[in-house]
Short mmCIF file of C-alpha atoms and ligand atoms in Angstrom, two decimals:
data_model
loop_
_atom_site.label_atom_id
_atom_site.label_comp_id
_atom_site.label_asym_id
_atom_site.label_seq_id
_atom_site.Cartn_x
_atom_site.Cartn_y
_atom_site.Cartn_z
CA MET A 1064 19.43 -25.42 -36.28
CA SER A 1065 21.55 -27.69 -34.15
CA LEU A 1066 22.02 -27.07 -30.46
CA PRO A 1067 25.41 -27.21 -28.67
CA ASN A 1068 26.67 -30.71 -27.87
CA HIS A 1069 27.27 -31.68 -24.24
CA PHE A 1070 27.85 -35.37 -24.94
CA GLU A 1071 31.27 -36.96 -25.36
CA LEU A 1072 31.49 -40.45 -26.79
CA LEU A 1073 34.37 -42.17 -24.97
CA ALA A 1074 34.39 -45.68 -26.43
CA THR A 1075 32.37 -48.05 -28.58
CA ASN A 1076 32.33 -51.83 -28.68
CA GLY A 1077 30.31 -53.10 -31.62
CA THR A 1078 27.20 -50.94 -31.54
CA ALA A 1079 27.39 -50.42 -27.75
CA ARG A 1080 28.66 -47.04 -26.58
CA THR A 1081 29.95 -45.42 -23.42
CA GLY A 1082 30.18 -41.70 -22.92
CA ARG A 1083 29.79 -38.67 -20.69
CA LEU A 1084 26.96 -36.14 -20.68
CA THR A 1085 27.75 -32.86 -18.93
CA THR A 1086 24.72 -31.15 -17.37
CA PRO A 1087 24.55 -27.95 -15.30
CA HIS A 1088 24.18 -30.09 -12.13
CA GLY A 1089 26.91 -32.60 -12.88
CA VAL A 1090 28.26 -35.29 -15.18
CA VAL A 1091 26.28 -38.35 -16.23
CA GLN A 1092 28.20 -41.44 -17.26
CA THR A 1093 26.50 -43.46 -19.98
CA PRO A 1094 24.97 -45.95 -20.49
CA ALA A 1095 22.95 -44.51 -17.58
CA PHE A 1096 19.86 -45.71 -15.79
CA MET A 1097 17.67 -42.95 -14.31
CA PRO A 1098 15.59 -44.06 -11.31
CA VAL A 1099 12.15 -42.44 -11.38
CA GLY A 1100 11.34 -39.84 -8.71
CA THR A 1101 7.98 -38.93 -10.18
CA ALA A 1102 6.66 -36.37 -7.73
CA GLY A 1103 9.98 -35.04 -6.44
CA ALA A 1104 10.64 -38.15 -4.34
CA MET A 1105 12.11 -41.57 -4.96
CA LYS A 1106 9.43 -43.81 -3.49
CA GLY A 1107 10.86 -45.54 -0.40
CA MET A 1108 14.39 -44.14 -0.72
CA HIS A 1109 16.47 -41.24 0.58
CA TRP A 1110 18.31 -39.26 -2.09
CA ARG A 1111 21.57 -40.16 -0.38
CA GLU A 1112 20.84 -43.84 -1.02
CA VAL A 1113 20.01 -43.10 -4.65
CA ARG A 1114 23.36 -41.33 -4.96
CA ASP A 1115 25.28 -44.05 -3.02
CA ALA A 1116 23.69 -46.68 -5.26
CA GLY A 1117 25.52 -45.01 -8.15
CA ALA A 1118 22.79 -43.01 -9.91
CA ASP A 1119 24.15 -39.87 -11.62
CA ILE A 1120 20.76 -38.59 -12.74
CA VAL A 1121 17.09 -39.07 -11.79
CA LEU A 1122 13.80 -38.44 -13.56
CA GLY A 1123 10.93 -36.23 -12.44
CA ASN A 1124 7.52 -35.67 -14.02
CA THR A 1125 6.09 -32.42 -15.34
CA TYR A 1126 2.56 -33.79 -15.04
CA HIS A 1127 2.70 -34.59 -11.31
CA LEU A 1128 4.77 -31.59 -10.25
CA MET A 1129 2.73 -29.00 -12.16
CA LEU A 1130 -0.41 -30.28 -10.41
CA ARG A 1131 1.18 -30.55 -6.98
CA PRO A 1132 2.96 -28.60 -5.55
CA GLY A 1133 3.01 -26.44 -8.74
CA ALA A 1134 5.90 -25.41 -10.99
CA GLU A 1135 5.83 -21.72 -9.99
CA ARG A 1136 6.06 -22.71 -6.31
CA ILE A 1137 9.03 -25.01 -6.95
CA ALA A 1138 10.74 -22.24 -8.94
CA ALA A 1139 10.22 -19.79 -6.06
CA LEU A 1140 11.75 -22.38 -3.72
CA GLY A 1141 14.91 -22.55 -5.82
CA GLY A 1142 14.08 -25.27 -8.38
CA LEU A 1143 13.60 -29.00 -8.12
CA GLN A 1144 17.18 -29.88 -7.18
CA THR A 1145 17.20 -27.46 -4.24
CA PHE A 1146 13.57 -28.12 -3.27
CA THR A 1147 14.10 -31.88 -3.04
CA GLY A 1148 17.69 -31.89 -1.82
CA TRP A 1149 18.79 -34.22 -4.64
CA ASN A 1150 21.06 -31.47 -5.99
CA GLY A 1151 22.19 -33.49 -9.00
CA PRO A 1152 21.22 -33.82 -12.66
CA MET A 1153 17.51 -34.21 -13.33
CA LEU A 1154 15.57 -35.00 -16.48
CA THR A 1155 11.87 -34.24 -16.59
CA ASP A 1156 9.36 -35.96 -18.84
CA SER A 1157 7.11 -33.55 -20.67
CA GLY A 1158 3.69 -34.58 -19.34
CA GLY A 1159 1.72 -35.84 -22.33
CA PHE A 1160 2.55 -39.49 -21.69
CA GLN A 1161 1.43 -39.25 -18.05
CA VAL A 1162 -1.78 -37.42 -19.02
CA MET A 1163 -2.63 -40.39 -21.23
CA SER A 1164 -2.06 -42.96 -18.53
CA LEU A 1165 -3.25 -41.14 -15.39
CA SER A 1166 -5.90 -38.51 -15.99
CA ASP A 1167 -9.59 -38.60 -16.92
CA LEU A 1168 -11.52 -36.84 -19.68
CA ARG A 1169 -8.44 -36.08 -21.70
CA LYS A 1170 -8.65 -34.57 -25.12
CA VAL A 1171 -5.81 -34.14 -27.60
CA SER A 1172 -6.01 -31.20 -30.02
CA GLU A 1173 -3.43 -29.59 -32.27
CA LYS A 1174 -2.95 -26.87 -29.66
CA ALA A 1175 -2.70 -28.91 -26.45
CA VAL A 1176 -3.96 -31.77 -24.31
CA THR A 1177 -6.73 -30.94 -21.86
CA PHE A 1178 -7.49 -33.23 -18.97
CA ARG A 1179 -8.89 -33.48 -15.48
CA SER A 1180 -6.31 -33.65 -12.70
CA HIS A 1181 -6.17 -37.07 -11.01
CA ILE A 1182 -5.71 -35.16 -7.72
CA ASP A 1183 -8.67 -32.78 -7.51
CA GLY A 1184 -10.54 -33.09 -10.81
CA ALA A 1185 -9.54 -29.56 -11.94
CA LYS A 1186 -9.51 -28.97 -15.72
CA VAL A 1187 -5.95 -28.38 -16.93
CA GLU A 1188 -4.46 -27.57 -20.33
CA LEU A 1189 -0.96 -28.61 -21.25
CA SER A 1190 0.54 -27.33 -24.51
CA PRO A 1191 4.07 -27.95 -25.81
CA GLU A 1192 4.89 -24.34 -24.84
CA ARG A 1193 3.52 -24.67 -21.31
CA SER A 1194 5.34 -28.00 -20.89
CA ILE A 1195 8.66 -26.31 -21.74
CA GLU A 1196 7.80 -23.43 -19.41
CA VAL A 1197 7.02 -25.85 -16.56
CA GLN A 1198 10.21 -27.83 -17.15
CA ARG A 1199 12.16 -24.56 -17.13
CA LEU A 1200 10.51 -23.49 -13.87
CA LEU A 1201 11.38 -26.87 -12.36
CA GLY A 1202 14.99 -26.32 -13.47
CA ALA A 1203 15.32 -29.60 -15.39
CA ASP A 1204 18.85 -30.17 -16.68
CA ILE A 1205 17.21 -32.09 -19.52
CA ALA A 1206 13.71 -31.19 -20.71
CA MET A 1207 11.71 -33.40 -23.07
CA GLN A 1208 9.55 -32.22 -25.98
CA MET A 1209 5.83 -32.90 -25.59
CA ASP A 1210 4.74 -35.87 -27.71
CA GLU A 1211 1.86 -38.23 -28.22
CA CYS A 1212 2.52 -41.90 -27.58
CA VAL A 1213 0.11 -44.55 -28.89
CA ARG A 1214 -0.26 -47.91 -27.19
CA LEU A 1215 0.41 -50.96 -29.35
CA PRO A 1216 -1.14 -52.65 -31.23
CA ALA A 1217 -2.42 -49.61 -33.16
CA THR A 1218 -3.48 -48.92 -36.73
CA ARG A 1219 -1.10 -47.36 -39.24
CA ASP A 1220 -3.36 -44.30 -39.38
CA ASP A 1221 -3.26 -43.79 -35.61
CA ILE A 1222 0.51 -44.28 -35.50
CA GLU A 1223 1.09 -41.83 -38.37
CA ARG A 1224 -1.29 -39.19 -36.96
CA ALA A 1225 0.41 -39.28 -33.52
CA MET A 1226 3.86 -39.24 -35.12
CA ARG A 1227 3.04 -36.18 -37.28
CA LEU A 1228 1.49 -34.36 -34.33
CA SER A 1229 4.56 -35.17 -32.21
CA LEU A 1230 6.79 -33.71 -34.94
CA ARG A 1231 4.79 -30.48 -35.03
CA TRP A 1232 4.97 -30.36 -31.23
CA ALA A 1233 8.74 -30.98 -31.50
CA GLU A 1234 9.09 -27.79 -33.56
CA ARG A 1235 6.97 -25.81 -31.13
CA SER A 1236 8.92 -27.22 -28.16
CA LYS A 1237 12.22 -26.22 -29.75
CA ARG A 1238 10.93 -22.70 -30.50
CA ALA A 1239 9.70 -22.29 -26.93
CA PHE A 1240 13.00 -23.63 -25.57
CA GLU A 1241 15.07 -21.28 -27.73
CA SER A 1242 13.04 -18.23 -26.79
CA ALA A 1243 14.91 -18.18 -23.46
CA PRO A 1244 18.12 -20.26 -23.57
CA ASP A 1245 19.29 -21.16 -20.07
CA GLY A 1246 22.11 -23.70 -20.40
CA ASN A 1247 19.84 -26.69 -19.94
CA MET A 1248 19.14 -29.30 -22.64
CA LEU A 1249 16.16 -30.28 -24.77
CA PHE A 1250 15.63 -33.77 -26.17
CA GLY A 1251 13.33 -34.68 -29.06
CA ILE A 1252 11.32 -37.92 -29.00
CA VAL A 1253 10.97 -40.36 -31.91
CA GLN A 1254 7.52 -41.96 -32.13
CA GLY A 1255 6.28 -44.14 -34.98
CA GLY A 1256 4.96 -47.24 -33.24
CA ASP A 1257 6.05 -50.56 -34.72
CA ILE A 1258 6.37 -49.30 -38.30
CA PRO A 1259 10.01 -48.95 -39.44
CA GLU A 1260 9.12 -46.39 -42.14
CA MET A 1261 7.44 -44.12 -39.55
CA ARG A 1262 10.46 -44.42 -37.24
CA HIS A 1263 12.78 -43.41 -40.11
CA ILE A 1264 10.65 -40.42 -41.10
CA ASN A 1265 10.31 -39.25 -37.52
CA ALA A 1266 14.02 -39.64 -36.75
CA ARG A 1267 15.07 -37.80 -39.92
CA GLU A 1268 12.71 -34.87 -39.40
CA LEU A 1269 13.57 -34.61 -35.72
CA VAL A 1270 17.29 -34.46 -36.53
CA ASP A 1271 16.50 -31.71 -39.06
CA ILE A 1272 14.86 -29.68 -36.28
CA GLY A 1273 17.95 -30.32 -34.09
CA PHE A 1274 18.07 -31.26 -30.40
CA HIS A 1275 20.71 -31.79 -27.72
CA GLY A 1276 19.75 -35.46 -27.61
CA TYR A 1277 17.17 -37.88 -28.95
CA ALA A 1278 14.76 -40.20 -27.18
CA ILE A 1279 13.02 -43.25 -28.57
CA GLY A 1280 9.47 -43.24 -27.23
CA GLY A 1281 6.38 -45.29 -27.87
CA LEU A 1282 8.02 -48.58 -26.87
CA ALA A 1283 7.34 -51.00 -23.99
CA VAL A 1284 3.68 -50.10 -24.56
CA GLY A 1285 2.27 -53.55 -25.21
CA GLU A 1286 4.54 -54.97 -27.94
CA PRO A 1287 6.75 -58.08 -27.53
CA GLN A 1288 10.42 -57.50 -26.64
CA ALA A 1289 11.49 -58.61 -30.14
CA VAL A 1290 9.43 -55.79 -31.70
CA MET A 1291 10.89 -53.26 -29.28
CA LEU A 1292 14.44 -54.37 -30.14
CA ALA A 1293 13.67 -54.30 -33.86
CA MET A 1294 12.40 -50.71 -33.55
CA ILE A 1295 15.58 -49.71 -31.70
CA GLU A 1296 17.60 -51.27 -34.53
CA GLU A 1297 15.60 -49.24 -37.04
CA THR A 1298 15.80 -45.96 -35.12
CA ALA A 1299 19.23 -45.75 -33.46
CA PRO A 1300 21.27 -45.72 -36.71
CA ALA A 1301 19.13 -42.82 -37.97
CA LEU A 1302 20.22 -40.66 -35.00
CA PRO A 1303 23.45 -38.62 -34.89
CA VAL A 1304 26.38 -40.68 -33.55
CA ASP A 1305 27.61 -37.81 -31.39
CA ARG A 1306 24.34 -37.20 -29.49
CA PRO A 1307 22.87 -39.12 -26.52
CA ARG A 1308 20.07 -41.62 -27.22
CA TYR A 1309 17.49 -42.28 -24.55
CA LEU A 1310 15.04 -45.20 -24.55
CA MET A 1311 12.00 -44.06 -22.55
CA GLY A 1312 10.25 -46.19 -19.93
CA VAL A 1313 12.49 -49.27 -20.32
CA GLY A 1314 12.87 -51.72 -18.69
CA THR A 1315 13.94 -55.04 -17.23
CA PRO A 1316 17.65 -55.80 -16.77
CA GLU A 1317 17.37 -58.03 -19.88
CA ASP A 1318 15.93 -55.10 -21.87
CA LEU A 1319 18.77 -52.81 -20.75
CA LEU A 1320 21.45 -55.29 -21.80
CA GLU A 1321 19.85 -55.78 -25.22
CA ALA A 1322 19.21 -52.06 -25.79
CA VAL A 1323 22.76 -51.01 -24.83
CA ALA A 1324 24.02 -53.62 -27.32
CA ARG A 1325 21.97 -51.72 -29.93
CA GLY A 1326 23.43 -48.30 -29.12
CA ILE A 1327 21.18 -46.83 -26.40
CA ASP A 1328 22.80 -44.50 -23.82
CA MET A 1329 20.05 -43.66 -21.30
CA PHE A 1330 17.03 -45.32 -19.69
CA ASP A 1331 14.38 -44.68 -17.09
CA CYS A 1332 11.90 -47.05 -15.52
CA VAL A 1333 9.82 -47.46 -12.37
CA LEU A 1334 10.52 -51.23 -12.26
CA PRO A 1335 13.28 -51.35 -9.61
CA THR A 1336 11.30 -49.28 -7.11
CA ARG A 1337 7.79 -50.49 -8.04
CA ASN A 1338 8.77 -54.16 -8.02
CA GLY A 1339 10.68 -53.57 -4.80
CA ARG A 1340 7.48 -52.32 -3.18
CA HIS A 1341 5.85 -55.55 -4.32
CA GLY A 1342 8.40 -57.87 -2.72
CA MET A 1343 10.58 -58.53 -5.78
CA ALA A 1344 14.37 -58.32 -5.79
CA PHE A 1345 16.53 -57.92 -8.89
CA THR A 1346 19.81 -59.81 -8.48
CA ARG A 1347 22.66 -61.42 -10.39
CA PHE A 1348 20.55 -64.59 -10.27
CA GLY A 1349 17.49 -62.97 -11.84
CA GLN A 1350 14.34 -61.80 -10.06
CA ILE A 1351 13.56 -63.26 -6.64
CA ASN A 1352 10.07 -63.05 -5.17
CA LEU A 1353 10.55 -62.58 -1.44
CA ARG A 1354 6.85 -63.30 -0.79
CA ASN A 1355 7.50 -66.92 -1.62
CA ALA A 1356 7.25 -69.25 1.42
CA ARG A 1357 10.52 -70.97 0.53
CA HIS A 1358 12.43 -67.94 1.86
CA ALA A 1359 10.87 -68.11 5.37
CA ASP A 1360 13.73 -70.13 6.92
CA ASP A 1361 16.56 -69.05 4.62
CA PRO A 1362 19.39 -67.32 6.55
CA ARG A 1363 21.34 -66.47 3.35
CA PRO A 1364 21.48 -62.90 2.01
CA LEU A 1365 20.25 -62.17 -1.52
CA ASP A 1366 23.80 -62.06 -2.87
CA GLU A 1367 26.76 -62.59 -0.56
CA GLU A 1368 29.12 -61.11 -3.16
CA SER A 1369 27.13 -57.92 -3.71
CA GLU A 1370 28.84 -54.57 -3.11
CA TRP A 1371 25.54 -53.24 -1.72
CA PRO A 1372 25.39 -53.86 2.07
CA SER A 1373 21.63 -54.61 2.27
CA ALA A 1374 21.92 -57.23 -0.48
CA ARG A 1375 24.96 -58.78 1.24
CA ASN A 1376 24.00 -58.61 4.91
CA ILE A 1377 20.25 -59.04 5.34
CA SER A 1378 18.78 -62.55 5.38
CA ARG A 1379 16.16 -63.65 2.89
CA ALA A 1380 14.15 -64.86 5.88
CA TYR A 1381 13.99 -61.33 7.32
CA LEU A 1382 13.15 -59.75 3.95
CA HIS A 1383 10.40 -62.39 3.55
CA HIS A 1384 9.05 -61.54 6.99
CA LEU A 1385 9.03 -57.79 6.26
CA VAL A 1386 7.29 -58.28 2.91
CA ARG A 1387 4.69 -60.68 4.31
CA SER A 1388 3.99 -58.36 7.25
CA GLY A 1389 3.57 -55.36 4.97
CA GLU A 1390 6.34 -53.49 6.82
CA THR A 1391 7.46 -50.25 5.14
CA LEU A 1392 11.06 -51.31 5.74
CA GLY A 1393 10.62 -54.27 3.38
CA ALA A 1394 9.63 -51.95 0.52
CA MET A 1395 12.47 -49.57 1.40
CA LEU A 1396 15.15 -52.25 1.51
CA LEU A 1397 14.05 -53.91 -1.72
CA SER A 1398 13.86 -50.53 -3.50
CA GLU A 1399 17.44 -49.66 -2.58
CA ILE A 1400 18.66 -53.19 -3.36
CA ASN A 1401 17.01 -53.02 -6.79
CA VAL A 1402 18.21 -49.52 -7.67
CA ALA A 1403 21.71 -50.56 -6.58
CA TYR A 1404 21.52 -53.69 -8.77
CA TYR A 1405 20.44 -51.64 -11.80
CA GLN A 1406 23.31 -49.20 -11.23
CA HIS A 1407 25.75 -52.08 -10.78
CA LEU A 1408 24.57 -53.53 -14.09
CA MET A 1409 25.07 -50.17 -15.86
CA GLN A 1410 28.54 -49.80 -14.37
CA GLY A 1411 29.40 -53.32 -15.53
CA MET A 1412 28.25 -52.43 -19.04
CA ARG A 1413 30.23 -49.17 -19.08
CA GLU A 1414 33.40 -50.95 -17.94
CA ALA A 1415 32.95 -53.78 -20.43
CA ILE A 1416 32.41 -51.38 -23.34
CA THR A 1417 35.55 -49.45 -22.32
CA ALA A 1418 37.53 -52.70 -22.11
CA GLY A 1419 36.12 -54.00 -25.41
CA THR A 1420 34.58 -57.03 -23.67
CA PHE A 1421 30.88 -56.21 -23.91
CA GLU A 1422 29.94 -59.45 -25.63
CA THR A 1423 31.55 -61.56 -22.90
CA PHE A 1424 29.88 -59.39 -20.28
CA GLN A 1425 26.52 -60.00 -21.96
CA GLU A 1426 27.07 -63.76 -22.01
CA GLN A 1427 28.19 -63.92 -18.37
CA THR A 1428 25.34 -61.70 -17.19
CA ARG A 1429 22.75 -63.78 -19.07
CA ALA A 1430 24.29 -66.99 -17.69
CA GLY A 1431 23.89 -65.64 -14.13
CA TRP A 1432 20.23 -64.81 -14.71
CA ALA A 1433 19.65 -68.22 -16.36
CA LYS A 1434 21.27 -70.08 -13.47
CA GLY A 1435 18.50 -68.67 -11.36
CA ASP A 1436 18.10 -68.25 -7.65
CA ILE A 1437 20.09 -71.06 -6.07
N1 LIG B 2393 7.76 -42.62 -21.19
C1 LIG B 2393 7.73 -43.86 -21.72
N2 LIG B 2393 7.43 -43.80 -23.04
C2 LIG B 2393 7.26 -42.50 -23.35
C3 LIG B 2393 6.93 -41.80 -24.57
O1 LIG B 2393 6.72 -42.37 -25.63
N3 LIG B 2393 6.85 -40.43 -24.46
C4 LIG B 2393 7.07 -39.76 -23.30
N4 LIG B 2393 6.98 -38.44 -23.28
N5 LIG B 2393 7.37 -40.39 -22.16
C5 LIG B 2393 7.46 -41.75 -22.18
#
């Protein structure tokens, strides 16, 4: 049975789309990039900077928050938005993906995944039902079904087994979600690795179950960009036109431009903050590594035309010094500069789609990156 639709498609330009997703904590303009605040914090940034940078929505993780400080505690403290002070739309990932990448001694069964906590070694079980319960306790505006993602390359058998399990977990997630409707949303996740047929089957069956929106998972997990884009081209047309489409864990600015061109509406990725902590800046001229000695005497800012003050006003020489000295401020400044650049890019895409000039926008943006850091 289909769930109510909170997404409004405002304009399309070729396959690219712009729209508006209305959540209980506010409106999200799409295409949207969600910065990742894994454990209830954006690493190196205040929430007010995240908001000022233009983010409408952020991502939190079931896995981390259920282990520490605990979902029941966050619920008692008023939910994640109140607890953290972000107070805006939040999407939470369902946990399975993080179990696979972060915990030890994990075991996947039909019923649940069991694993040892990366914090204190405690044995924990996470089922699709418990994942929905945790996401409800957290107060996620958008909850994700629990799924199993396989790294690529993988065998056809492994891809099909994980895809079928994810579909059964999708049904259980939906049932658990519907047992106590609360005005929030639930997204299904399409798996299927790099096999078009699996993607089609998964998308079709997921749409039959019916979700508020649909994610494409199992990508950016070891495959070349061309394979990722091909899988988006296979999957997106199989999803309902009037529902939001979310590409999980992606990506670089280049990935975002290409994926929006193929009809994706939402993204999340740790890249802007993680790379910022490692001395990298994302700019109109591509990525700039501030560690590099050539910046030591450079009085120029990263981008004198940027709307973001730290990108416009702070010298490359100072950023280089902060990064080389291991100063916390270097990581903080580059995180905000990068999140602001990602949001600027999304805004540019939204405006270009509305104006019907997305192709020109793509060409100009690519030309800026190709010109490089001058
Ligand atoms: N984050 C990045 N990729 C995935 C995926 O395939 N599934 C889930 N749940 N989260 C992800």
